[in-house]
Coordinates of C-alpha atoms and ligand atoms in Angstrom, one line a residue:
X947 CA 0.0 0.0 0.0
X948 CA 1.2 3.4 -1.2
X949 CA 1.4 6.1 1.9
X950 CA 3.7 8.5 0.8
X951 CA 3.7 10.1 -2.8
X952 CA 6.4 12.2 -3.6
X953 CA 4.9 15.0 -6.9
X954 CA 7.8 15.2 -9.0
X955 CA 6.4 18.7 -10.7
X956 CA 5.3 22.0 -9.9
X957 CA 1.7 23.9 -11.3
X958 CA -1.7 22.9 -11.5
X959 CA -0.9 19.5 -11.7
X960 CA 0.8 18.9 -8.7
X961 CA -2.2 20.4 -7.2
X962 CA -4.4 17.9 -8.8
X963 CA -2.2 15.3 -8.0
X964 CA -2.4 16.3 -4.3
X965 CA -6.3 16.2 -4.3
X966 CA -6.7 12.6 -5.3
X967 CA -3.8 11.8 -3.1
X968 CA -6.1 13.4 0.2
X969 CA -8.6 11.9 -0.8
X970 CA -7.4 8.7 -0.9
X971 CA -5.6 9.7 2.3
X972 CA -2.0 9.6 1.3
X973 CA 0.6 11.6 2.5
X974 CA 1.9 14.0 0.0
X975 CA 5.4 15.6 -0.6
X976 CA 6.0 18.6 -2.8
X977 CA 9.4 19.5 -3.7
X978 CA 10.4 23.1 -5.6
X979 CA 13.0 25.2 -6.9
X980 CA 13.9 29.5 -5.6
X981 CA 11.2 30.5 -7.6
X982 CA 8.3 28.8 -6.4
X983 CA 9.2 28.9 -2.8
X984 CA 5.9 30.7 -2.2
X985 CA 4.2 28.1 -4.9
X986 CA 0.6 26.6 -4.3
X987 CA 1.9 23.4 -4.3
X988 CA 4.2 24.1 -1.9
X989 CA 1.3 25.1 0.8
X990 CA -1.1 22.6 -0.4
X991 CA 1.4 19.6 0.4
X992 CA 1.8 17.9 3.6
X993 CA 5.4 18.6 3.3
X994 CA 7.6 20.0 0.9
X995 CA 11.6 20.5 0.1
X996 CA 13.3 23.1 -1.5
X997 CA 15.7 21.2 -4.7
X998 CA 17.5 23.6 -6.3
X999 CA 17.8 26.9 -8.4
X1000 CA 14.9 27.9 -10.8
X1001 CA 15.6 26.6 -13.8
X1002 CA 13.6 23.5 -14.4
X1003 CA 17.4 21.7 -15.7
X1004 CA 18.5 22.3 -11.8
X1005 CA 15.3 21.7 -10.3
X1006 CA 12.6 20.1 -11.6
X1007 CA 15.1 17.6 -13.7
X1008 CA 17.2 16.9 -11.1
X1009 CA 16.7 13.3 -10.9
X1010 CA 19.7 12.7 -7.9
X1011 CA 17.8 15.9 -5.8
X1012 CA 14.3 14.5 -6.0
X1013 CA 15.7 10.3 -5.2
X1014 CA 17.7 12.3 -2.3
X1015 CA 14.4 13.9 -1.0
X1016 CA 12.0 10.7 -2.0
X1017 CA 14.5 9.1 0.7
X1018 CA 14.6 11.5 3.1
X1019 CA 10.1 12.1 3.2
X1020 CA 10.2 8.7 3.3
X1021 CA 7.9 8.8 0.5
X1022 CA 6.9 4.7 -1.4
X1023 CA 6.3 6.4 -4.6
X1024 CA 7.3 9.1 -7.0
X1025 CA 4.1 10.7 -9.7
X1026 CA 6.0 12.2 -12.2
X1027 CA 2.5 14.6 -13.6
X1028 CA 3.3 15.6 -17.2
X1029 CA 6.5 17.4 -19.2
X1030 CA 9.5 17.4 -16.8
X1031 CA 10.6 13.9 -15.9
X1032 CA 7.4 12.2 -16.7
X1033 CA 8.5 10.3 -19.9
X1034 CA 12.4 10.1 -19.1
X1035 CA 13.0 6.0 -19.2
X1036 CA 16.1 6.6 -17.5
X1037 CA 13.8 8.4 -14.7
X1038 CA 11.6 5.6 -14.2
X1039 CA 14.6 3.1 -14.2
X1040 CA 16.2 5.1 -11.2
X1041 CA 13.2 5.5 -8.8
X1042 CA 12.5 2.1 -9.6
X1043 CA 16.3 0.7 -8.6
X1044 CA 16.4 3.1 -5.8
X1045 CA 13.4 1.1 -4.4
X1046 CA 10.4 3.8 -4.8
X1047 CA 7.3 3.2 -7.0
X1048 CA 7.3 5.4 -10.3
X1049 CA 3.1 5.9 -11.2
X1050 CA 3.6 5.5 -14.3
X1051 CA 4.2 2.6 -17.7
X1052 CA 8.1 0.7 -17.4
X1053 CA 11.0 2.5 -18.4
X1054 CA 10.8 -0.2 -21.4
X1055 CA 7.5 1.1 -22.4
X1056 CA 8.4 4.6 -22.3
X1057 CA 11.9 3.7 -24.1
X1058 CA 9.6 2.0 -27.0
X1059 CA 7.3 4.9 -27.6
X1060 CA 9.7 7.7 -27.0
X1061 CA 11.9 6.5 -30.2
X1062 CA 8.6 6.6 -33.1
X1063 CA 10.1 4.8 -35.8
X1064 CA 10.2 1.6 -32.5
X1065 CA 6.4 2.4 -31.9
X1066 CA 5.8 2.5 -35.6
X1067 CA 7.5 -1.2 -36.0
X1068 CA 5.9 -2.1 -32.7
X1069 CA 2.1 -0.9 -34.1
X1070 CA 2.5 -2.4 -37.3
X1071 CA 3.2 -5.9 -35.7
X1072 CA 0.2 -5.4 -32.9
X1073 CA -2.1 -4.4 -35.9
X1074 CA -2.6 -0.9 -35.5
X1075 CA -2.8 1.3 -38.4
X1076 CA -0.1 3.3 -39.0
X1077 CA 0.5 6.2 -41.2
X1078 CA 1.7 4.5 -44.9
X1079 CA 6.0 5.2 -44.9
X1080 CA 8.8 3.6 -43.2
X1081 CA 9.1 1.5 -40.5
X1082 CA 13.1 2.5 -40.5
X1083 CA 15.3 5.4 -40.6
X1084 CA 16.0 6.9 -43.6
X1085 CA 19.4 6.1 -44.6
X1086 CA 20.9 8.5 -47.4
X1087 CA 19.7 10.8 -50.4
X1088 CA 19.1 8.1 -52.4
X1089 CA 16.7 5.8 -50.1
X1090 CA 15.0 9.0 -49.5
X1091 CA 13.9 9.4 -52.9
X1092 CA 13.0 5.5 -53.6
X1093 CA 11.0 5.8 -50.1
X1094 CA 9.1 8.9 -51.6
X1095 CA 8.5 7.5 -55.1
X1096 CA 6.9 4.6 -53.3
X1097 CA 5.0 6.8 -50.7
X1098 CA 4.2 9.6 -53.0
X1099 CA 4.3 12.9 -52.2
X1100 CA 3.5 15.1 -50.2
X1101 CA 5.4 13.5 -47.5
X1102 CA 6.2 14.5 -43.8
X1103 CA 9.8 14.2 -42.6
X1104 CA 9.4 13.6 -39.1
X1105 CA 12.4 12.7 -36.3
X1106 CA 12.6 9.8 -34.4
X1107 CA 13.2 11.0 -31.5
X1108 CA 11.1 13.8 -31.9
X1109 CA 7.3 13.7 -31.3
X1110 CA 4.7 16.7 -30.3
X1111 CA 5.6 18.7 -34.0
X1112 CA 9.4 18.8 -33.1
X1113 CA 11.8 18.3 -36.0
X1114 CA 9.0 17.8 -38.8
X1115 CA 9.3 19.3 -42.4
X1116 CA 6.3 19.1 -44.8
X1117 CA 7.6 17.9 -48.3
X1118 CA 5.4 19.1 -51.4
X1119 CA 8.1 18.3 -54.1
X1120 CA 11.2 16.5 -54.9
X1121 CA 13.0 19.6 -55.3
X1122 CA 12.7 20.3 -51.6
X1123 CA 13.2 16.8 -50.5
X1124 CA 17.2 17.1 -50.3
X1125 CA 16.7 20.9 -48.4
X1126 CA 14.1 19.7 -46.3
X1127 CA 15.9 16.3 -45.3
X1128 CA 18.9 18.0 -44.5
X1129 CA 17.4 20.4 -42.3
X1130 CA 15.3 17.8 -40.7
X1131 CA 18.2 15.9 -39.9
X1132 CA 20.5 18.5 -38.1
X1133 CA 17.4 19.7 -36.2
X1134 CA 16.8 16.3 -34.7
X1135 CA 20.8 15.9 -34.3
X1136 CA 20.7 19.6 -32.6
X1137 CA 17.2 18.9 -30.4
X1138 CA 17.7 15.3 -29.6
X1139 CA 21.4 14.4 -30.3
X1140 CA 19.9 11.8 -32.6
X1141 CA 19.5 12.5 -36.3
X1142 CA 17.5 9.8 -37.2
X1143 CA 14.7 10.7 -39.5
X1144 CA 11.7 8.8 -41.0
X1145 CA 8.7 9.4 -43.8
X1146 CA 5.2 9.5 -43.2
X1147 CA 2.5 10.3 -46.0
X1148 CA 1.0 13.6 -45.2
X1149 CA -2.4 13.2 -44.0
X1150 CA -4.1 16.5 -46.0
X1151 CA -6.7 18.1 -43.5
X1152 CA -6.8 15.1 -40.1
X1153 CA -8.1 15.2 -37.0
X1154 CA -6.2 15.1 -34.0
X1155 CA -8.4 12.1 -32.1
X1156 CA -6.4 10.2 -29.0
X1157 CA -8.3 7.7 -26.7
X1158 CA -7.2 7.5 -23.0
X1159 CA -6.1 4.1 -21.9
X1160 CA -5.5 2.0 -18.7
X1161 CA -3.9 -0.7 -18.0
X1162 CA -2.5 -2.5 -14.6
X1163 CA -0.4 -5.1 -14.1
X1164 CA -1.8 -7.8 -14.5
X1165 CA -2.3 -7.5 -18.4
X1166 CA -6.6 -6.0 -17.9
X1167 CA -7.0 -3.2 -20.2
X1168 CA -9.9 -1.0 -20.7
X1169 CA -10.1 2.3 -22.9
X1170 CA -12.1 5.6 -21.7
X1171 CA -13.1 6.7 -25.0
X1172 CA -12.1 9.8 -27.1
X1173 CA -11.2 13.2 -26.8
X1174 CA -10.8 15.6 -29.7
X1175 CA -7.8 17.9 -29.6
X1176 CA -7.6 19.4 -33.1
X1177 CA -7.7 23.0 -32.2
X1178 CA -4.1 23.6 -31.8
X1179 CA -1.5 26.2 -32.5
X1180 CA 2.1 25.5 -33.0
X1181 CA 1.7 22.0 -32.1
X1182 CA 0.3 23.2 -29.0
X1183 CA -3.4 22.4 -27.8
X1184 CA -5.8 25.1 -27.3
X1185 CA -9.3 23.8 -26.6
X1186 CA -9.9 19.8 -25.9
X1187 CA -13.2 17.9 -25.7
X1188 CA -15.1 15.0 -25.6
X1189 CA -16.8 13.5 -27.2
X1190 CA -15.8 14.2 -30.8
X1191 CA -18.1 15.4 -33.4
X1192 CA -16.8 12.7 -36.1
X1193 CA -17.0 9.9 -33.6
X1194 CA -19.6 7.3 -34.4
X1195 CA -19.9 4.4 -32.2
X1196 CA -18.7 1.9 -34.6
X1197 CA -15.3 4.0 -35.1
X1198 CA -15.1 4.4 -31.3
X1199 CA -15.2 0.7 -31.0
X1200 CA -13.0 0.0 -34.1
X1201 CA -10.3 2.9 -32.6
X1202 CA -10.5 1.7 -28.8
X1203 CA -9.8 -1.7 -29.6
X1204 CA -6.8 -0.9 -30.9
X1205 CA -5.7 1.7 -28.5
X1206 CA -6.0 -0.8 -26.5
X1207 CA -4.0 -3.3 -28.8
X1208 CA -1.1 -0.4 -29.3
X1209 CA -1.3 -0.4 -24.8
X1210 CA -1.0 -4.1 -24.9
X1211 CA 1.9 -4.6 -27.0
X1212 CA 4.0 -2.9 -24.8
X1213 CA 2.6 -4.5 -21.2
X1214 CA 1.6 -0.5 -20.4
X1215 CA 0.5 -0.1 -16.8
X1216 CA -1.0 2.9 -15.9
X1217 CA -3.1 5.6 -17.6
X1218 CA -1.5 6.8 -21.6
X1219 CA -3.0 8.1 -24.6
X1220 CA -2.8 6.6 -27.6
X1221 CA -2.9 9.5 -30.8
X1222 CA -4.5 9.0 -33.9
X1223 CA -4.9 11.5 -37.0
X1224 CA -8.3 10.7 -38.5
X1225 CA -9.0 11.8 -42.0
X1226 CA -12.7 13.0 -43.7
X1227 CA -13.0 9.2 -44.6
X1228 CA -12.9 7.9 -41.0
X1229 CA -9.7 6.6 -41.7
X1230 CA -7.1 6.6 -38.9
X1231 CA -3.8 6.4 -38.0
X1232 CA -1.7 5.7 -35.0
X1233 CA 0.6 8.7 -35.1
X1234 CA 1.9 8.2 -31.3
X1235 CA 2.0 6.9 -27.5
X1236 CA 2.0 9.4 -24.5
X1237 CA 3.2 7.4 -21.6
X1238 CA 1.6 9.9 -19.2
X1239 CA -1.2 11.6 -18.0
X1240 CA -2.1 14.3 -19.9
X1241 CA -2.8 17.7 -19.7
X1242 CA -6.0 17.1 -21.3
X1243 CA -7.1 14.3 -19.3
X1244 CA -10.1 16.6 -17.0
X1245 CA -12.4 16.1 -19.9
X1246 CA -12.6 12.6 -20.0
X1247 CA -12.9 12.4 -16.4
X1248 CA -15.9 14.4 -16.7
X1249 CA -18.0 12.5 -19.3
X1250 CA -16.6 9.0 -18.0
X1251 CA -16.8 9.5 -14.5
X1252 CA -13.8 8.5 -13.2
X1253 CA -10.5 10.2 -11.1
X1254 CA -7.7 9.0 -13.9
X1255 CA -5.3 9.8 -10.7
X1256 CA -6.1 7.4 -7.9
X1257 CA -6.7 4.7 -10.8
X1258 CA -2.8 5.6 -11.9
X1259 CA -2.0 4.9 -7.5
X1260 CA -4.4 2.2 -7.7
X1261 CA -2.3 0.1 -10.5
X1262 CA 0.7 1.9 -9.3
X1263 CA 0.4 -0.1 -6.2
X1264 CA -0.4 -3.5 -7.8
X1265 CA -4.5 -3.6 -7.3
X1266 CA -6.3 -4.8 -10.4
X1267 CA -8.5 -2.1 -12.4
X1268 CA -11.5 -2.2 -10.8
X1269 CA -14.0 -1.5 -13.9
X1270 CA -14.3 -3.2 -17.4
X1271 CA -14.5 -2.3 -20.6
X1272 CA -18.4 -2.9 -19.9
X1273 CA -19.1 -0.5 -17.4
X1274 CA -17.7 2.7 -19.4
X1275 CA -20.1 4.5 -20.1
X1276 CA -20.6 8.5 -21.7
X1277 CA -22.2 11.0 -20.0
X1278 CA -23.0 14.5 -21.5
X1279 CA -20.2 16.5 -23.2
X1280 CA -17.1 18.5 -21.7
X1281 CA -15.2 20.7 -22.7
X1282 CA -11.2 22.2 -22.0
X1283 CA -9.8 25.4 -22.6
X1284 CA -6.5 26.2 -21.6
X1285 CA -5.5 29.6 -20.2
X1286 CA -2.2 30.7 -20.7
X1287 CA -0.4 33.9 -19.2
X1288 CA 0.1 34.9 -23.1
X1289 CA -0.7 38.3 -25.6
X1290 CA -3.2 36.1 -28.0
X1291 CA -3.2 40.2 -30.0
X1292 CA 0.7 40.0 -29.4
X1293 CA 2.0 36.6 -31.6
X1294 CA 1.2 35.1 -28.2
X1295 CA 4.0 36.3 -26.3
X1296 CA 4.7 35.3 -23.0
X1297 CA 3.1 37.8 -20.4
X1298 CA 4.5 36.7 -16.9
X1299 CA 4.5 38.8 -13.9
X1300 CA 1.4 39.4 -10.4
X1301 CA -1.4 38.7 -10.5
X1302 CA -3.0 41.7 -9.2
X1303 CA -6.8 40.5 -9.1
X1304 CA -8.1 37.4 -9.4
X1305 CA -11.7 35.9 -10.0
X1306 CA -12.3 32.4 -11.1
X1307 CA -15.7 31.2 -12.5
X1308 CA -17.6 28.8 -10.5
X1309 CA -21.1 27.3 -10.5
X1310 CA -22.9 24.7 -12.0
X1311 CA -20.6 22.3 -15.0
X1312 CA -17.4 24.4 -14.0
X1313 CA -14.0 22.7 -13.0
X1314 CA -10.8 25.5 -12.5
X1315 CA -7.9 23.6 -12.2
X1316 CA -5.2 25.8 -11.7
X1317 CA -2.5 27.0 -8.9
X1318 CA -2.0 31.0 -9.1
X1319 CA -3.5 32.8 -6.3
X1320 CA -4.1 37.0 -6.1
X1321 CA -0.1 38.3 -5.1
X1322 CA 1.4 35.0 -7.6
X1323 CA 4.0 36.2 -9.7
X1324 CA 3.7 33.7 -12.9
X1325 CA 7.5 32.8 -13.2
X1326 CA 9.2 33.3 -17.0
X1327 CA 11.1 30.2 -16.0
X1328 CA 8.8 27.4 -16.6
X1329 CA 5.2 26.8 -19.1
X1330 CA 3.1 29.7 -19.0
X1331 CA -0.6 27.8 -18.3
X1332 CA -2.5 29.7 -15.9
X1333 CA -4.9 26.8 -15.5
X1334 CA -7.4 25.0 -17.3
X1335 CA -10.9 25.5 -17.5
X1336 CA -13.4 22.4 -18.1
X1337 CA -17.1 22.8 -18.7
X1338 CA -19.4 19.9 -18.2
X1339 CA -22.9 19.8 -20.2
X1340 CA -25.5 17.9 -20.9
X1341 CA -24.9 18.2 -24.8
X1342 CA -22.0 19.8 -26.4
X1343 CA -24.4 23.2 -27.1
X1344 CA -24.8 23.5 -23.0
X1345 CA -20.8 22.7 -22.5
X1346 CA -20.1 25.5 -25.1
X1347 CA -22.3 28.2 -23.6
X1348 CA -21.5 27.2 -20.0
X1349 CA -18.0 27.7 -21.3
X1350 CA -18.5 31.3 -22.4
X1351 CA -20.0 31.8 -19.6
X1352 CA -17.5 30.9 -17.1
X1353 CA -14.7 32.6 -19.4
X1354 CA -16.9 36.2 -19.3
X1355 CA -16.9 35.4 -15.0
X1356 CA -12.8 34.9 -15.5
X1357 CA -11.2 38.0 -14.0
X1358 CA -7.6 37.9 -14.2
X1359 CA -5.7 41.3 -13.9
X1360 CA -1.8 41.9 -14.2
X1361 CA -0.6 39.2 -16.5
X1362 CA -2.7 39.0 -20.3
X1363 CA -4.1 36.1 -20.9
X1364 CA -5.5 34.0 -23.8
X1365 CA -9.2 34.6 -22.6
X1366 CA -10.3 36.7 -25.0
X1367 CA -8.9 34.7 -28.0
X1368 CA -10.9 31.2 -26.4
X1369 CA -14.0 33.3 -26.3
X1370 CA -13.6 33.9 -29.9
X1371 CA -13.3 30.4 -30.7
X1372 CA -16.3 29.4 -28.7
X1373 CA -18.4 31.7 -30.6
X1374 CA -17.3 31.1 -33.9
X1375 CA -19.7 29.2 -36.3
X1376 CA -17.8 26.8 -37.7
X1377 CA -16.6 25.4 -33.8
X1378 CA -19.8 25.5 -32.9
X1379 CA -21.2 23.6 -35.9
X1380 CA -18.3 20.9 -35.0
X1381 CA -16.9 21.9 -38.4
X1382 CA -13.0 22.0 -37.8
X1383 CA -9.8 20.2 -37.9
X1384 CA -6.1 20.5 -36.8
X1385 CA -6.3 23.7 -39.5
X1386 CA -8.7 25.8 -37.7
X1387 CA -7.0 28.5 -36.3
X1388 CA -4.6 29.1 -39.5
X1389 CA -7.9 29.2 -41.6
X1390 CA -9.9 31.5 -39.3
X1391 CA -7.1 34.0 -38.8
X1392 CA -9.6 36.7 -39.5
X1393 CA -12.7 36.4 -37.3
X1394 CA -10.0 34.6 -34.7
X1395 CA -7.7 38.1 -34.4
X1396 CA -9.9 40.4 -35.9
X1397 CA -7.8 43.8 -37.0
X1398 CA -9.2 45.7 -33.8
X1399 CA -8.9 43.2 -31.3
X1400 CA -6.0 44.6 -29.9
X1401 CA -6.9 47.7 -29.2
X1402 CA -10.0 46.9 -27.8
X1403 CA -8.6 44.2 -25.6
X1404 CA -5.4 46.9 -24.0
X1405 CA -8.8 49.0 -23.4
X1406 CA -10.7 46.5 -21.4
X1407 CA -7.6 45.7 -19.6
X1408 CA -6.8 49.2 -18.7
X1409 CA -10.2 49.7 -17.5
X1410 CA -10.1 46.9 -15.6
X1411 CA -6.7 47.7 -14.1
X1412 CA -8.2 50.7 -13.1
X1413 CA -11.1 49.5 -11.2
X1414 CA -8.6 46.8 -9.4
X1415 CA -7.0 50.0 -8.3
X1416 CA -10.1 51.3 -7.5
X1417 CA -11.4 48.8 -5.2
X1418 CA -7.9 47.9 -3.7
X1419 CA -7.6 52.3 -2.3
X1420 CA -11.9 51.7 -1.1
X1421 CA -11.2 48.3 0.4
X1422 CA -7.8 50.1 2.1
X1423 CA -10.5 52.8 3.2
X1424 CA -13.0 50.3 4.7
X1425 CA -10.2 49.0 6.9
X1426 CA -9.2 52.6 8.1
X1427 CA -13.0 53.3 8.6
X1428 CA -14.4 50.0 9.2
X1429 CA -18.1 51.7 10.0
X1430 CA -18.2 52.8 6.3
X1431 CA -20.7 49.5 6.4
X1432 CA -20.8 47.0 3.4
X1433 CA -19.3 49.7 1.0
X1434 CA -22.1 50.4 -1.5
X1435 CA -19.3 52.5 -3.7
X1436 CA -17.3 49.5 -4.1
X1437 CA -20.1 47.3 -5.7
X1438 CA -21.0 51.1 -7.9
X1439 CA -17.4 50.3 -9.3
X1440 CA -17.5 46.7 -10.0
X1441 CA -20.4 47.5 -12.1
X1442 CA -19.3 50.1 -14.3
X1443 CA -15.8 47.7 -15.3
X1444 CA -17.8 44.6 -16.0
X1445 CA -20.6 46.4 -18.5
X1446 CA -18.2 49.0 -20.2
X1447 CA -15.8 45.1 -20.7
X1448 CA -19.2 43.5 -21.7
X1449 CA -20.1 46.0 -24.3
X1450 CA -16.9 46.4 -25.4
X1451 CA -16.4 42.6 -26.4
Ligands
MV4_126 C1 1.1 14.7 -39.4 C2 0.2 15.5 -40.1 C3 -0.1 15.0 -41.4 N1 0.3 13.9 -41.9 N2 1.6 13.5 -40.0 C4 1.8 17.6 -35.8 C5 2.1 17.3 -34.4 C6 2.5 15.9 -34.3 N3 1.9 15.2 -33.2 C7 2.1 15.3 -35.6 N4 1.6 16.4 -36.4 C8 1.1 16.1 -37.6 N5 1.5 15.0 -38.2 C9 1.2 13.2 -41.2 N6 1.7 12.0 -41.7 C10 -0.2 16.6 -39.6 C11 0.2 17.0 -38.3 C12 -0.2 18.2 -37.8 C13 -1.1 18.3 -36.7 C14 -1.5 17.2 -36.1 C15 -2.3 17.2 -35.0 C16 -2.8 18.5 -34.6 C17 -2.4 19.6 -35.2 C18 -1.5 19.5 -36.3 C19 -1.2 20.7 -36.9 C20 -0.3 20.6 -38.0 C21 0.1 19.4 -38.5

């Protein structure tokens, strides 16, 4: 029996970690670097140890610091959450040698689907379809242009080591196949120290379609359906949800069994997501493993009904998964938007710095998970996600509006954030209609970042700067005067920010 968990990360997601690990009363250790002394995570923790300067490479990554402190808590087991350490074999190997449970797959899992052309060889001989190309690396010039007659173009270079978008080049013609492989290869050799390239078919205008897995150990799989993550820039996801519009319940079937064949050939304990691109056709392809939880994963807790972190402890720990594939059932429609401390009017730049005023949404359908607090200072040093947002519904129509809703109740002053941007996306016809794929935002740059949005968004945030101001001098007032009563002006205030931002928009 697990008693001690040690969180191996920082953000929101230690903090959910931390929930599900009270809940099933376990004893939780945080650890964190200069920066995040005065962390969420470091409060919410039953303990917590300080491991080194900010930057993540002397903190967070410190493999030696966190064994040293996972020995000194006394901690049985190490969660790894997402990014960081999560899918480092050599990680897992370590925790498990220095005698501590890592909640997450085998090091030989991770090691399989960390190197793609592996999974791809791996996929093909489990039955899982896998984009048409090579199962091996491209060797020279010469077997790249045999590879591509056979394939036909356009083609995707993509690195083995890579994964996520890192390394890949897009290949229209055989003029740019030589440029593009080059420049492929010494990006992989520069990223990964590993220069090892393969060719994919390019798949014109997919879906991104994963389906959440779990497995324990002794060989009792079950999938949890879907999620839809197509609207993403740079290779980054912006809104998540479940179910998927394209999805019909044969292809969910079809697709689950063999997410569930990809999770088997590999022994995979634990919870992972296996990706698929999914065409027009209702093809699909297996494009790759995550051998984590992902960021993502709230939605599918929401529809299915399950906490995807005590089932990770649960098979962590040796117990057998408790439901079959029988019993999964979904319910209603939810939703994820992620809210990053970014200028969606400014190429998306990085905005860190205090949070001056805070106001989360709340109320019926509404999950926040997140870890700023009014005072935070969002660090430059590490991802800038403010939190997620996750709507519940009953239909995909009520998750949508509840969505809007709860991002119009989202105050967040001092740092800019990708709000505004996710409300345009929620209201936009073709999202709502269901009628996208991973191309969205590139082909709705104009009612996405309309020519005035800028302007009108530095507006609303100067306004509402102002009233922050405004009620921080009356609230200072009220606690000079305290018989000033309820404070009737302060309310008068409130008011006149929210309609003037409510017109505005
Ligand atoms: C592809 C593809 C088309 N064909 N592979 C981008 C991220 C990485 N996970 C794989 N990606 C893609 N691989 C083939 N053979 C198109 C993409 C792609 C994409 C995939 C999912 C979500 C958004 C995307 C945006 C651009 C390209």
């Amino acid at each position: 029996m697990i008693k001690k968990i040690l969180i191996a990360n920082r953000g929101e997601i230690a903090l959910r970690i931390i929930r599900s690990c009270r809940e099933l009363q376990i004893q939780t250790v945080s650890v964190y670097s200069d920066i995040d002394r005065h962390a969420m995570h470091v409060r919410l923790a039953d303990e917590a140890y300080h491991i080194g300067p900010s930057p993540s490479a002397e903190s967070y990554l410190n493999m030696d610091k966190i064994l040293e402190i996972a020995r000194r808590s006394g901690s049985d087991a190490i969660h790894p959450g997402y990014g960081f350490l999560s899918e480092n074999a050599e990680f897992a190997e370590k925790v498990k040698a220095a005698g501590f449970i890592f909640i997450g797959p085998t090091a030989e899992a991770i090691r399989t689907m960390g190197d793609k052309i592996t999974a791809r060889k791996v996929m093909v001989a489990a039955g899982v379809p896998v984009v048409p190309g090579t199962e091996r690396v491209v060797l020279d010039e010469t077997d790249a242009r045999k590879i591509v007659n056979e394939v036909g173009l356009p083609i995707m270079l993509k690195a083995s080591a890579g994964g996520g978008g890192k390394g890949m080049r897009l290949v229209h013609t055989m003029e740019e196949l030589m440029p593009f492989l080059r420049a492929a290869r010494s990006e992989a050799e520069a990223s990964f120290g590993n220069d090892a390239v393969y060719i994919e078919r390019y798949i014109e205008s997919p879906h991104h379609i994963e389906f959440q897995i779990l497995g324990d150990q002794h060989g009792n799989y079950i999938h949890l359906c879907e999620r839809e993550c197509s609207v993403q820039r740079r290779h980054q996801k912006v809104i998540e949800e479940t179910p998927s519009v394209l999805m019909t319940p044969e292809l969910r079937k079809e697709m689950g069994e063999k997410a569930i064949a990809a999770a088997r050939s590999v022994h995979y304990e634990g919870a992972g997501t296996v990706e698929f691109l999914v065409d027009d056709k209702g093809n699909y392809f297996f494009l790759e493993m995550n051998t984590r939880l992902q960021v993502e994963h709230p939605v599918t807790e929401q529809v299915i009904g399950i906490d995807l972190v005590k089932e990770q402890i649960h098979v962590a720990q040796g117990d057998r998964l408790a439901i079959t594939q029988k019993q999964i059932r979904q319910r209603g429609h939810s939703v994820e938007c992620r809210i990053y401390a970014e200028d969606p009017d400014n190429n998306f730049m990085p905005s860190p710095g205090k949070v001056i005023k805070l106001r989360e949404p709340n109320g019926p359908g509404v999950r926040v998970d997140g870890y700023v607090y009014e005072g935070f200072d969002i660090p430059i040093h590490y991802d800038p996600m403010i939190s997620k947002l996750v709507t519940y519904g009953a239909s995909r129509e009520e998750a949508i509006q509840r969505m809007i809703r709860a991002l119009d109740e989202y105050q967040i002053i001092g740092v800019k954030t990708s709000i505004p941007f996710l409300k345009r996306i929620m209201k936009n016809r073709d999202f709502r209609e269901g009628k996208y794929n991973t191309h969205f935002i590139d082909t709705h740059q104009k009612e996405l970042f309309p020519e005035d949005s800028s302007e009108n968004n530095r507006e609303i945030e100067e306004l509402a700067a102002i009233t922050a101001l405004l009620e921080y001098l009356e609230d200072k007032k009220t606690k000079t005067a305290p018989s000033n009563g309820m404070g009737k002006k302060q309310s008068m205030w409130k008011e006149f920010g929210r309609k003037k931002a409510v017109t505005r928009l």
